[in-house]
Amino acid sequence: MAVCIAVIAKENYPLYIRSTPTENELKFHYMVHTSLDVVDEKISAMGKALVDQRELYLGLLYPTEDYKVYGYVTNSKVKFVMVVDSSNTALRDNEIRSMFRKLHNSYTDVMCNPFYNPGDRIQSRWALLPVSDPVQVGPAFCVLLPSFCRTCLAILVAKMQPFGKQGRKGLFKL
Amino acid sequence: MEWRRSYGRAPKMIHLESNFVQFKEELLPKEGNKALLTFPFLHIYWTECCDTEVYKATVKDDLTKWQNVLKAHSSVDWLIVIVENDAKKKNKTNILPRTSIVDKIRNDFCNKQSDRCVVLSDPLKDSSRTQESWNAFLTKLRTLLLMSFTKNLGKFEDDMRTLREKRTEPGWSFCEYFMVQEELAFVFEMLQQFEDALVQYDELDALFSQYVVNFGAGDGANWLTFFCQPVKSWNGLILRKPIDMEKRESIQRREATLLDLRSYLFSRQCTLLLFLQRPWEVAQRALELLHNCVQELKLLEVSVPPGALDCWVFLSCLEVLQRIEGCCDRAQIDSNIAHTVGLWSYATEKLKSLGYLCGLVSEKGPNSEDLNRTVDLLAGLGAERPETANTAQSPYKKLKEALSSVEAFEKHYLDLSHATIEMYTSIGRIRSAKFVGKDLAEFYMRKKAPQKAEIYLQGALKNYLAEGWALPITHTRKQLAECQKHLGQIENYLQTSSLLASDHHLTEEERKHFCQEILDFASQPSDNPGHKIVLPMQSFAQLRDLHFDPSNAVVHVGGVLCIEITMYSQMPVPVHVEQIVVNVHFSIEKNSYRKTAEWLTKHKTSNGIINFPPETAPFPVSQNSLPALELYEMFERSPSDNSLNTTGIICRNVHMLLRRQESSSSLEMPSGVALEEGAHLLRCSHVTLEPGANQITFRTQAKEPGTYTLRQLCASVGSVWFVLPHIYPIVQYDVYSQEPQLHVEPLADSLLAGIPQKVKFTVTTGHYTIKNGDSLQLSNAEAMLILCQAESRAMVYSNTREQSSDAALRIQSSDKVTSISLPVAPAYHVIEFELEVLSLPSAPALGGESDMLGMAEPHRKHKDKQKTGHCMVTTDHKVSIDCPWSIYSTVIALTFSVPFRTTHALLSSGTRKYVQVCVQNLSELDFQLSDSYLVDTSDSTDLQLVPLNTQSQQPIYSKQSVFFVWELKWTEEPPPSLHCRFSVGFSPASEEQLSISLKPYTYEFKVENFFTLYNVKAEIFPPSGMEYCRTGSLCSLEVLITRLSDLLEVDKDEALTESDEHFSTKLMYEVVDNSSNWAVCGKSCGVISMPVAARATHRVHMEVMPLFAGYLPLPDVRLFKYLPHHSAHSSQLDADSWIENDSLSVDKHGDDQPDSSSLKSRGSVHSACSSEHKGLPMPRLQALPAGQVFNSSSGTQVLVIPSQDDHVLEVSVT
């Protein structure tokens, strides 16, 4: 039952940030932004030692009176931050981990979307804030294409990768 | 002591402390005792008895009684110590040496456990025996004590677990269990096993937390309701005492509140952690605890007076911090700020909320309600603890002071905030620091100290901008706007307002508000009329695209240029803009190709639309803002041999990539929005910019030629100017001026002479305006006619190739001047018209070039003279044209090509003569030839030219030839030379009848010496007796040279000798076989003296041998005039010359291919030599002209059969 999910680019600008109580959006923005301090700290503390272990989950970043902020960082240094209500004691570390993993998968799907430019803000109209349901975190990034098509495109995109951004655009000329 | 423990726990060294107390039966633990610390672990019976009697009388009874008591309490841990004294032994001799007291006691009491009895001998003496017995005793004591301890502790733990398992039972009390487990913790603490002690407390902590969670889930335990009583006291954690007995007792009495329990638990944990040297864990746990408590109170729905928790948290935070500070030195604290900073910021936050709650932040100070609340809060704190009463900086004192007055609160709050910000900054948590700073700014704003708030807001805003957090940016900007408004920073405020007005994260009303703020300011009558507020355009409106009309952005002087821009207004309401000005920079680039009028007019750029990239303002430095690398390979070759010198990769857009990243300050600050003052402005007044896209059109009349670069865009609303400091990509337009020009060029690739050809006249008016009556005066060239057609029209175009009009052309021709009156055209237009010109075919001077067709190889000779046979002969006609705009005439050269090439040849058949004329069409066109004539120009009456051509009309196709033949007939003696003129009418085959009659094509030539003088006849006879010639066998060649006429004019030359009225001439004959069919044996040439008379015959015999079988053509017989050398030179002859002459003659004979021309030239060379080089006394040869010799046997062949016995097989092996 995350109250706020944020995907933050490597350069620390938000790619995606949604929270359930929309009236308090600003508070969560501030909170997520502040949590980046700890994320940075943890990433630099992890340093080289943990690179091989591929532990992407950063754990509890910091607790506040009402919320707990968890962090997760992908190998490409894209950060996921999740804010959870403190009173929700049902969410243990494992649940948080699996939520992050789902989030990561969805994010990967978004990346595979050929209509998406990496680095752009994720503006999916389908992102109907499923943050209230931990199981439903995944479809936060609903991708427009049917899954089989997505797979094909993912392969294509992977092949186009050496050509960089132009290559991705060039894809549509195929 | 090593301590081995049950359940596989690792053995540990422990320190067990024991008290010795006198045995009392009351002290023995009763059933269900929970106290471990006072538990009697080992009972020792001391006796000094050494007398058996005494033993039997008293000690034994006493021992038995003691044992019974112990047994009754099921205590099996006992020890009997017998102290032996040597002194006593001496006094009383041992009566029963065999049975000592020790043995007796052992026998009586320690029936199985003999080790339960220890003898301590002479304890006060200093002997080895004494030492030994002490050691033995102490070892035993320790072992037994530990044994008992382990046993009892194990029992205690088991009891405790049993008790814990009962927790679901209704009557179970947490407090009771708490005390039991704490007892265990105490024991561990006593054993200095702080880790284990901590585990006990952690277990209790977790158990309690779980109950609270379960309670929250609706599964409440009865005992828990007790903890739900309203909070009445919030005096914070007390960490200074190792055990807070006061709280412990309240727990024991089951009177503790949740906060009491938590406080007590944490104080114990804190104590143990500090023992364990883990102060940072205290800080961390403290934060967790405080958050947790707040949550639990909420969860349990405990009623808490407002602010009470804040007080509690605040006090606790400070208490923890002070406790940690108390046990660590400065360096340690500094290096572990990361752990404590959370507490600091939490305390700050809480103090802030207390301040707001108690009205200490408001401007007017607290009202009565606030004061009441403060009093209540202070009451809840109770009295200060005695242990902190003496410290000046105790949390209690701090809080009390802070709540007491506005000033004190401010001081404390600022202290805390600054400390927190400093700490955050020092550990690199800039974002957190900025966030606290923002709170501080909010506080300052409340305190009406905007000047202090501004710096914090700016700092935070910078941070958010750098990382592109839209919502925080908006919010902080809003605060900043208010701050700036209070500060009276009009410019900054308006700028922030403009940013906010264009911010989509704000509501429509808010945006309108900020927009209105700007408009209000703009509409204020300014006291200083010249004063302008310059703001960046970006937030106000964005330049989307720009469109030029004409689209190539090139306009002539005086022309009108339209620039249409699309501005996307970001304002929520329509804004009336007084004027929009584009600042234009003017430059004249000298010697630039771009400036040439032709380039400007012809070179079409794009469609004239320039798109401006949308501003990516909300994005921070990301990959989007950087363009992709444009890499190109580079090869540098050496200029001499084209070999590769260097190679590399060039990045074409380095200037984009390596550009200094704009520091974020310039993102926000209007630093350096300088208004450029330029003389050139494009202006558009009174425009209302609707929200969204707006089209604005600028219109300008070009004045000076040069390049105009659009530099700044400026929109003024009252005294507010929105300025776009740089228009990028660079937009420029060009103004050119052009000199009037006239171009004349043929329509086709080349002009053909003789037929009408079209020539295009292009008049570029430039800055000159063609007035009525302006005309071009063409001075006529003699051989070129300008054909005037009535219906010729001129087209007038503008410089951008748009047709504007067409007009009839009036052409007036006089014999010298052709005047073309131009149509009226404005400046910077193009007039185009076509004229037909006709180059009169002047007779090409070919006549002198006597063509020796019929000689051996005539074409070779031509090749030498004309490089390629297909090159047309050209004639240039120069026309000088007077233009109305210039006093000088323009001279235009037109080159016409003659489409034909003509050659002639003289053909003979015996004495009959024919003239052949070959006309070759070199052009791409097909022609129709007609009316061919060959006329003798010398008008000799007896000469007749009989045409043998049948058709009068004949087509001649491109690159083809047509031949004409005439027979020459004469009645009297023919003239030595004949001058002929060939003329043929021609017209283009494709076209219909032309309007004018074309002049025929003429060709004049001269034919000389055409009369046949000699007839040469050669015959080959087989060897005598043979019917046919055979290869390899000699045959005889008979050459018969016959003179056909008497002495004629042409014979009168050096070769003629006269004797007795008889004339004779010397001729040289030569037999040459070019095709190597024949081998000439013996002399192949000779000189004969030919009488000059009709039918004079000379016969020459020669031996020739056929080399091949078959029908072989006869060898050539050539006849030359043999001219003797000048006798005048003979005196100067010397031997060398003669030798040279011999060698020369030898050379001549050895020459396989004696070319007539080469012979002739050689002869002429020699003659030339003889004249200038004292001459070589060498006879000269002169070829007879083609018409004078007729070879009647040319074309005949002789049959040669192979020799019979001549089988030569040539085998070549390679």
Short mmCIF file of N, CA and C in Angstrom, two decimals, chain B residues 377-469:
data_model
loop_
_atom_site.label_atom_id
_atom_site.label_comp_id
_atom_site.label_asym_id
_atom_site.label_seq_id
_atom_site.Cartn_x
_atom_site.Cartn_y
_atom_site.Cartn_z
N LEU B 377 0.55 22.49 28.50
CA LEU B 377 1.69 21.68 28.06
C LEU B 377 2.79 21.68 29.11
N LEU B 378 3.02 22.84 29.66
CA LEU B 378 4.09 22.92 30.66
C LEU B 378 3.73 22.11 31.89
N ALA B 379 2.45 22.09 32.19
CA ALA B 379 2.00 21.31 33.35
C ALA B 379 2.29 19.84 33.13
N GLY B 380 2.06 19.41 31.92
CA GLY B 380 2.30 18.01 31.61
C GLY B 380 3.76 17.62 31.75
N LEU B 381 4.61 18.57 31.73
CA LEU B 381 6.03 18.24 31.85
C LEU B 381 6.39 17.86 33.27
N GLY B 382 5.55 18.33 34.21
CA GLY B 382 5.85 18.06 35.61
C GLY B 382 7.03 18.89 36.07
N ALA B 383 7.58 18.47 37.15
CA ALA B 383 8.74 19.18 37.69
C ALA B 383 10.00 18.60 37.07
N GLU B 384 11.02 19.39 37.09
CA GLU B 384 12.27 18.90 36.51
C GLU B 384 12.86 17.83 37.40
N ARG B 385 13.45 16.90 36.77
CA ARG B 385 14.09 15.80 37.50
C ARG B 385 15.25 16.34 38.31
N PRO B 386 15.45 15.74 39.41
CA PRO B 386 16.56 16.23 40.24
C PRO B 386 17.92 16.06 39.56
N GLU B 387 18.05 15.00 38.78
CA GLU B 387 19.40 14.75 38.24
C GLU B 387 19.81 15.77 37.18
N THR B 388 18.81 16.39 36.58
CA THR B 388 19.17 17.38 35.57
C THR B 388 19.00 18.79 36.09
N ALA B 389 18.56 18.92 37.28
CA ALA B 389 18.23 20.25 37.80
C ALA B 389 19.41 21.19 37.76
N ASN B 390 20.59 20.62 37.86
CA ASN B 390 21.76 21.49 37.95
C ASN B 390 22.35 21.84 36.59
N THR B 391 22.01 21.06 35.58
CA THR B 391 22.57 21.35 34.27
C THR B 391 21.81 22.50 33.63
N ALA B 392 22.59 23.39 33.06
CA ALA B 392 21.97 24.61 32.52
C ALA B 392 21.20 24.33 31.23
N GLN B 393 21.65 23.35 30.47
CA GLN B 393 21.09 23.15 29.13
C GLN B 393 20.18 21.93 29.05
N SER B 394 19.55 21.60 30.12
CA SER B 394 18.75 20.38 30.09
C SER B 394 17.57 20.55 29.13
N PRO B 395 17.13 19.48 28.52
CA PRO B 395 16.01 19.56 27.58
C PRO B 395 14.80 20.21 28.23
N TYR B 396 14.59 19.85 29.46
CA TYR B 396 13.44 20.39 30.17
C TYR B 396 13.50 21.90 30.21
N LYS B 397 14.67 22.39 30.60
CA LYS B 397 14.82 23.84 30.70
C LYS B 397 14.66 24.49 29.33
N LYS B 398 15.23 23.84 28.36
CA LYS B 398 15.16 24.40 27.01
C LYS B 398 13.72 24.54 26.55
N LEU B 399 12.98 23.49 26.73
CA LEU B 399 11.61 23.52 26.24
C LEU B 399 10.80 24.56 26.99
N LYS B 400 11.02 24.57 28.28
CA LYS B 400 10.25 25.50 29.10
C LYS B 400 10.55 26.94 28.68
N GLU B 401 11.82 27.16 28.45
CA GLU B 401 12.24 28.50 28.06
C GLU B 401 11.66 28.85 26.68
N ALA B 402 11.76 27.88 25.78
CA ALA B 402 11.31 28.14 24.41
C ALA B 402 9.83 28.46 24.38
N LEU B 403 9.08 27.81 25.24
CA LEU B 403 7.63 28.04 25.23
C LEU B 403 7.26 29.28 26.01
N SER B 404 8.23 29.81 26.70
CA SER B 404 7.86 30.91 27.58
C SER B 404 7.65 32.22 26.84
N SER B 405 8.43 32.44 25.81
CA SER B 405 8.26 33.73 25.13
C SER B 405 8.57 33.60 23.65
N VAL B 406 8.07 34.56 22.93
CA VAL B 406 8.28 34.55 21.48
C VAL B 406 9.77 34.65 21.17
N GLU B 407 10.47 35.52 21.83
CA GLU B 407 11.88 35.74 21.55
C GLU B 407 12.69 34.47 21.83
N ALA B 408 12.37 33.88 22.99
CA ALA B 408 13.12 32.68 23.37
C ALA B 408 12.87 31.56 22.37
N PHE B 409 11.62 31.47 21.96
CA PHE B 409 11.30 30.43 20.97
C PHE B 409 12.11 30.65 19.71
N GLU B 410 12.10 31.91 19.28
CA GLU B 410 12.82 32.21 18.04
C GLU B 410 14.28 31.82 18.18
N LYS B 411 14.84 32.17 19.32
CA LYS B 411 16.27 31.87 19.51
C LYS B 411 16.50 30.37 19.44
N HIS B 412 15.69 29.64 20.19
CA HIS B 412 15.89 28.19 20.23
C HIS B 412 15.64 27.56 18.88
N TYR B 413 14.59 28.03 18.25
CA TYR B 413 14.26 27.43 16.95
C TYR B 413 15.36 27.70 15.94
N LEU B 414 15.84 28.94 15.93
CA LEU B 414 16.90 29.26 14.98
C LEU B 414 18.15 28.46 15.27
N ASP B 415 18.46 28.35 16.58
CA ASP B 415 19.64 27.57 16.94
C ASP B 415 19.55 26.16 16.38
N LEU B 416 18.40 25.57 16.66
CA LEU B 416 18.20 24.19 16.23
C LEU B 416 18.27 24.08 14.71
N SER B 417 17.55 24.98 14.05
CA SER B 417 17.49 24.91 12.58
C SER B 417 18.87 25.07 11.99
N HIS B 418 19.57 26.07 12.46
CA HIS B 418 20.89 26.31 11.91
C HIS B 418 21.79 25.11 12.14
N ALA B 419 21.69 24.57 13.35
CA ALA B 419 22.51 23.40 13.66
C ALA B 419 22.17 22.26 12.70
N THR B 420 20.88 22.06 12.48
CA THR B 420 20.46 20.97 11.60
C THR B 420 20.95 21.20 10.18
N ILE B 421 20.75 22.43 9.69
CA ILE B 421 21.17 22.71 8.32
C ILE B 421 22.67 22.51 8.18
N GLU B 422 23.37 22.98 9.19
CA GLU B 422 24.83 22.85 9.15
C GLU B 422 25.23 21.38 9.09
N MET B 423 24.56 20.60 9.92
CA MET B 423 24.89 19.18 9.96
C MET B 423 24.57 18.51 8.64
N TYR B 424 23.39 18.80 8.11
CA TYR B 424 23.01 18.20 6.83
C TYR B 424 24.02 18.58 5.77
N THR B 425 24.37 19.85 5.77
CA THR B 425 25.31 20.31 4.75
C THR B 425 26.64 19.60 4.90
N SER B 426 27.06 19.44 6.15
CA SER B 426 28.39 18.88 6.34
C SER B 426 28.46 17.43 5.90
N ILE B 427 27.34 16.72 5.95
CA ILE B 427 27.41 15.33 5.49
C ILE B 427 26.89 15.19 4.06
N GLY B 428 26.68 16.30 3.41
CA GLY B 428 26.34 16.25 1.99
C GLY B 428 24.88 16.01 1.70
N ARG B 429 24.05 16.09 2.69
CA ARG B 429 22.61 15.94 2.41
C ARG B 429 22.04 17.32 2.09
N ILE B 430 22.40 17.76 0.91
CA ILE B 430 22.05 19.13 0.54
C ILE B 430 20.54 19.29 0.45
N ARG B 431 19.90 18.28 -0.12
CA ARG B 431 18.46 18.40 -0.33
C ARG B 431 17.73 18.54 1.00
N SER B 432 18.16 17.74 1.96
CA SER B 432 17.53 17.81 3.27
C SER B 432 17.78 19.17 3.88
N ALA B 433 19.02 19.65 3.71
CA ALA B 433 19.37 20.95 4.27
C ALA B 433 18.48 22.03 3.67
N LYS B 434 18.27 21.93 2.35
CA LYS B 434 17.43 22.93 1.69
C LYS B 434 15.99 22.85 2.20
N PHE B 435 15.59 21.65 2.47
CA PHE B 435 14.21 21.47 2.92
C PHE B 435 14.02 22.11 4.28
N VAL B 436 14.98 21.88 5.19
CA VAL B 436 14.91 22.53 6.49
C VAL B 436 15.00 24.04 6.31
N GLY B 437 15.85 24.43 5.37
CA GLY B 437 15.99 25.85 5.08
C GLY B 437 14.69 26.46 4.64
N LYS B 438 13.92 25.69 3.88
CA LYS B 438 12.62 26.19 3.43
C LYS B 438 11.67 26.40 4.59
N ASP B 439 11.73 25.46 5.55
CA ASP B 439 10.92 25.63 6.75
C ASP B 439 11.30 26.92 7.48
N LEU B 440 12.61 27.10 7.53
CA LEU B 440 13.12 28.28 8.19
C LEU B 440 12.63 29.53 7.47
N ALA B 441 12.64 29.46 6.16
CA ALA B 441 12.19 30.59 5.37
C ALA B 441 10.72 30.87 5.66
N GLU B 442 9.96 29.81 5.78
CA GLU B 442 8.55 29.97 6.10
C GLU B 442 8.39 30.68 7.44
N PHE B 443 9.23 30.29 8.37
CA PHE B 443 9.21 30.91 9.69
C PHE B 443 9.53 32.39 9.59
N TYR B 444 10.57 32.68 8.83
CA TYR B 444 10.95 34.08 8.66
C TYR B 444 9.83 34.87 8.02
N MET B 445 9.17 34.24 7.07
CA MET B 445 8.07 34.95 6.43
C MET B 445 6.99 35.26 7.44
N ARG B 446 6.77 34.33 8.31
CA ARG B 446 5.76 34.56 9.34
C ARG B 446 6.19 35.68 10.27
N LYS B 447 7.48 35.69 10.48
CA LYS B 447 8.01 36.72 11.38
C LYS B 447 8.20 38.04 10.65
N LYS B 448 7.76 38.08 9.43
CA LYS B 448 7.89 39.30 8.61
C LYS B 448 9.35 39.70 8.46
N ALA B 449 10.13 38.72 8.15
CA ALA B 449 11.53 39.03 7.86
C ALA B 449 11.89 38.44 6.52
N PRO B 450 11.25 38.97 5.47
CA PRO B 450 11.44 38.33 4.15
C PRO B 450 12.89 38.38 3.67
N GLN B 451 13.62 39.40 4.11
CA GLN B 451 15.00 39.48 3.61
C GLN B 451 15.80 38.27 4.06
N LYS B 452 15.44 37.73 5.23
CA LYS B 452 16.16 36.55 5.69
C LYS B 452 15.64 35.30 5.00
N ALA B 453 14.36 35.32 4.69
CA ALA B 453 13.77 34.13 4.07
C ALA B 453 14.27 33.93 2.65
N GLU B 454 14.54 35.07 1.98
CA GLU B 454 14.83 34.99 0.55
C GLU B 454 15.97 34.06 0.22
N ILE B 455 17.03 34.18 1.00
CA ILE B 455 18.23 33.42 0.67
C ILE B 455 17.95 31.91 0.75
N TYR B 456 17.13 31.54 1.71
CA TYR B 456 16.81 30.11 1.84
C TYR B 456 15.94 29.65 0.67
N LEU B 457 14.99 30.49 0.33
CA LEU B 457 14.10 30.12 -0.79
C LEU B 457 14.88 30.04 -2.08
N GLN B 458 15.75 31.00 -2.27
CA GLN B 458 16.56 30.97 -3.51
C GLN B 458 17.40 29.72 -3.57
N GLY B 459 17.98 29.40 -2.41
CA GLY B 459 18.82 28.21 -2.35
C GLY B 459 18.05 26.96 -2.69
N ALA B 460 16.88 26.85 -2.09
CA ALA B 460 16.07 25.66 -2.33
C ALA B 460 15.62 25.61 -3.79
N LEU B 461 15.22 26.78 -4.29
CA LEU B 461 14.72 26.84 -5.66
C LEU B 461 15.81 26.43 -6.64
N LYS B 462 16.99 26.89 -6.39
CA LYS B 462 18.13 26.56 -7.25
C LYS B 462 18.30 25.05 -7.29
N ASN B 463 18.23 24.48 -6.11
CA ASN B 463 18.38 23.04 -6.01
C ASN B 463 17.29 22.30 -6.80
N TYR B 464 16.08 22.73 -6.66
CA TYR B 464 14.98 22.05 -7.36
C TYR B 464 15.08 22.25 -8.86
N LEU B 465 15.48 23.46 -9.23
CA LEU B 465 15.62 23.74 -10.66
C LEU B 465 16.70 22.87 -11.27
N ALA B 466 17.78 22.75 -10.52
CA ALA B 466 18.90 21.98 -11.06
C ALA B 466 18.50 20.54 -11.29
N GLU B 467 17.57 20.07 -10.48
CA GLU B 467 17.19 18.68 -10.64
C GLU B 467 15.81 18.50 -11.26
N GLY B 468 15.21 19.60 -11.58
CA GLY B 468 13.98 19.52 -12.37
C GLY B 468 12.78 18.94 -11.66
N TRP B 469 12.54 19.40 -10.48
CA TRP B 469 11.34 18.93 -9.76
C TRP B 469 10.27 20.00 -9.86
#
